[in-house]
Coordinates of C-alpha atoms in Angstrom, one line a residue:
M367 CA 78.5 84.7 103.8
H368 CA 79.4 81.3 105.1
F369 CA 78.2 82.5 108.6
I370 CA 75.4 84.7 107.6
D371 CA 73.6 82.4 105.3
P372 CA 75.3 78.9 105.4
L373 CA 72.4 77.1 104.0
L374 CA 73.1 78.9 100.7
F375 CA 76.3 77.0 100.3
T376 CA 75.2 73.4 101.6
P377 CA 73.8 72.2 98.2
L378 CA 77.3 72.8 96.7
V379 CA 79.0 70.2 99.1
P380 CA 79.4 66.9 97.4
E381 CA 77.2 64.2 98.9
L382 CA 80.2 61.9 99.0
I383 CA 81.8 63.9 101.9
G384 CA 78.5 64.5 103.9
A385 CA 77.9 66.9 106.7
P386 CA 77.5 69.9 104.4
I387 CA 77.0 72.4 107.2
F388 CA 80.2 71.4 108.9
W389 CA 82.1 72.0 105.7
V390 CA 80.5 75.2 105.0
Y391 CA 81.5 76.5 108.4
L392 CA 84.9 75.0 108.3
S393 CA 85.7 76.6 104.9
G394 CA 84.3 79.9 106.2
V395 CA 86.8 79.7 109.1
A396 CA 89.6 78.8 106.9
E397 CA 88.9 81.6 104.6
V398 CA 89.0 84.2 107.3
A399 CA 92.0 82.6 109.0
L400 CA 94.0 82.5 105.9
G401 CA 93.0 86.0 104.9
L402 CA 94.4 87.2 108.2
G403 CA 97.5 85.1 107.6
L404 CA 98.1 87.0 104.4
C405 CA 98.1 90.3 106.3
V406 CA 101.1 89.3 108.3
D407 CA 104.5 89.2 106.6
R408 CA 105.8 86.2 108.6
S409 CA 102.8 84.0 107.9
R410 CA 102.1 85.2 104.4
P411 CA 104.1 82.5 102.6
Y412 CA 102.4 79.7 104.6
A413 CA 99.0 81.2 104.4
S414 CA 99.2 81.6 100.6
R415 CA 100.4 78.0 100.2
I416 CA 97.4 76.7 102.3
I417 CA 95.2 78.9 100.2
I418 CA 96.4 77.2 97.1
L419 CA 95.5 73.7 98.6
M420 CA 92.1 75.1 99.8
L421 CA 91.2 76.4 96.3
L422 CA 92.1 73.0 94.8
V423 CA 89.9 71.2 97.3
L424 CA 87.1 73.7 97.2
Y425 CA 87.0 73.3 93.4
S426 CA 85.4 69.9 94.0
A427 CA 82.3 71.8 95.2
N428 CA 82.4 74.1 92.1
L429 CA 82.8 71.0 89.9
N430 CA 79.9 69.2 91.6
M431 CA 77.9 72.4 91.0
W432 CA 78.8 72.3 87.3
L433 CA 78.3 68.6 86.6
N434 CA 75.0 68.3 88.5
D435 CA 73.5 71.6 87.4
I436 CA 73.1 72.7 91.0
P437 CA 71.8 76.2 91.3
F438 CA 73.5 78.8 93.5
N439 CA 71.1 81.4 95.1
G440 CA 68.5 80.3 92.6
H441 CA 70.7 80.5 89.4
V442 CA 72.0 77.6 87.4
M443 CA 75.2 78.7 85.8
S444 CA 75.9 78.2 82.2
T445 CA 79.0 76.4 80.9
G446 CA 80.5 79.8 80.0
E447 CA 80.0 81.0 83.6
H448 CA 81.6 77.9 85.0
V449 CA 84.6 78.3 82.7
V450 CA 84.9 81.9 83.8
R451 CA 84.6 80.7 87.4
A452 CA 87.4 78.1 86.8
L453 CA 89.6 80.7 85.2
M454 CA 89.1 83.0 88.2
Q455 CA 90.1 80.2 90.5
L456 CA 93.3 79.6 88.5
F457 CA 94.1 83.3 88.6
L458 CA 93.6 83.3 92.5
I459 CA 96.0 80.3 92.6
M460 CA 98.6 82.2 90.6
V461 CA 98.2 85.3 93.0
A462 CA 98.7 82.9 95.9
L463 CA 101.8 81.5 94.3
W464 CA 103.2 84.9 93.8
L465 CA 102.3 85.8 97.4
S466 CA 104.0 82.7 98.7
D467 CA 107.3 83.6 96.9
L468 CA 107.3 87.2 98.1
K469 CA 108.9 86.5 101.5
M470 CA 111.5 84.2 99.8
T471 CA 112.4 86.9 97.2
E472 CA 112.7 89.6 99.9
K473 CA 115.0 87.4 101.9
S474 CA 117.3 86.6 99.0
K475 CA 117.6 90.4 98.3
Q476 CA 119.0 91.0 101.8

């Protein structure tokens, strides 16, 4: 969606960092590249660690959306929805941590 409808995401970019369209495209490229990195055994540990960093950085947009009641696709999320979204992000971080350790665990078994 970052490439199909980038203007959907630009209001979420904190004003402090500016150039929202640049950040929307960059995060879209990062998501695709890191997703592909997860598909390759050799790059999976690195891609998953970078995904963790990306999730932490991108949470600033989610937090900006929450604190400033910024609508996404015409919908202002409730506090409960933001909490669920934050929990989902924590879950994704835990999955990425698990994926980052897979290669290490496989090597230690050999």
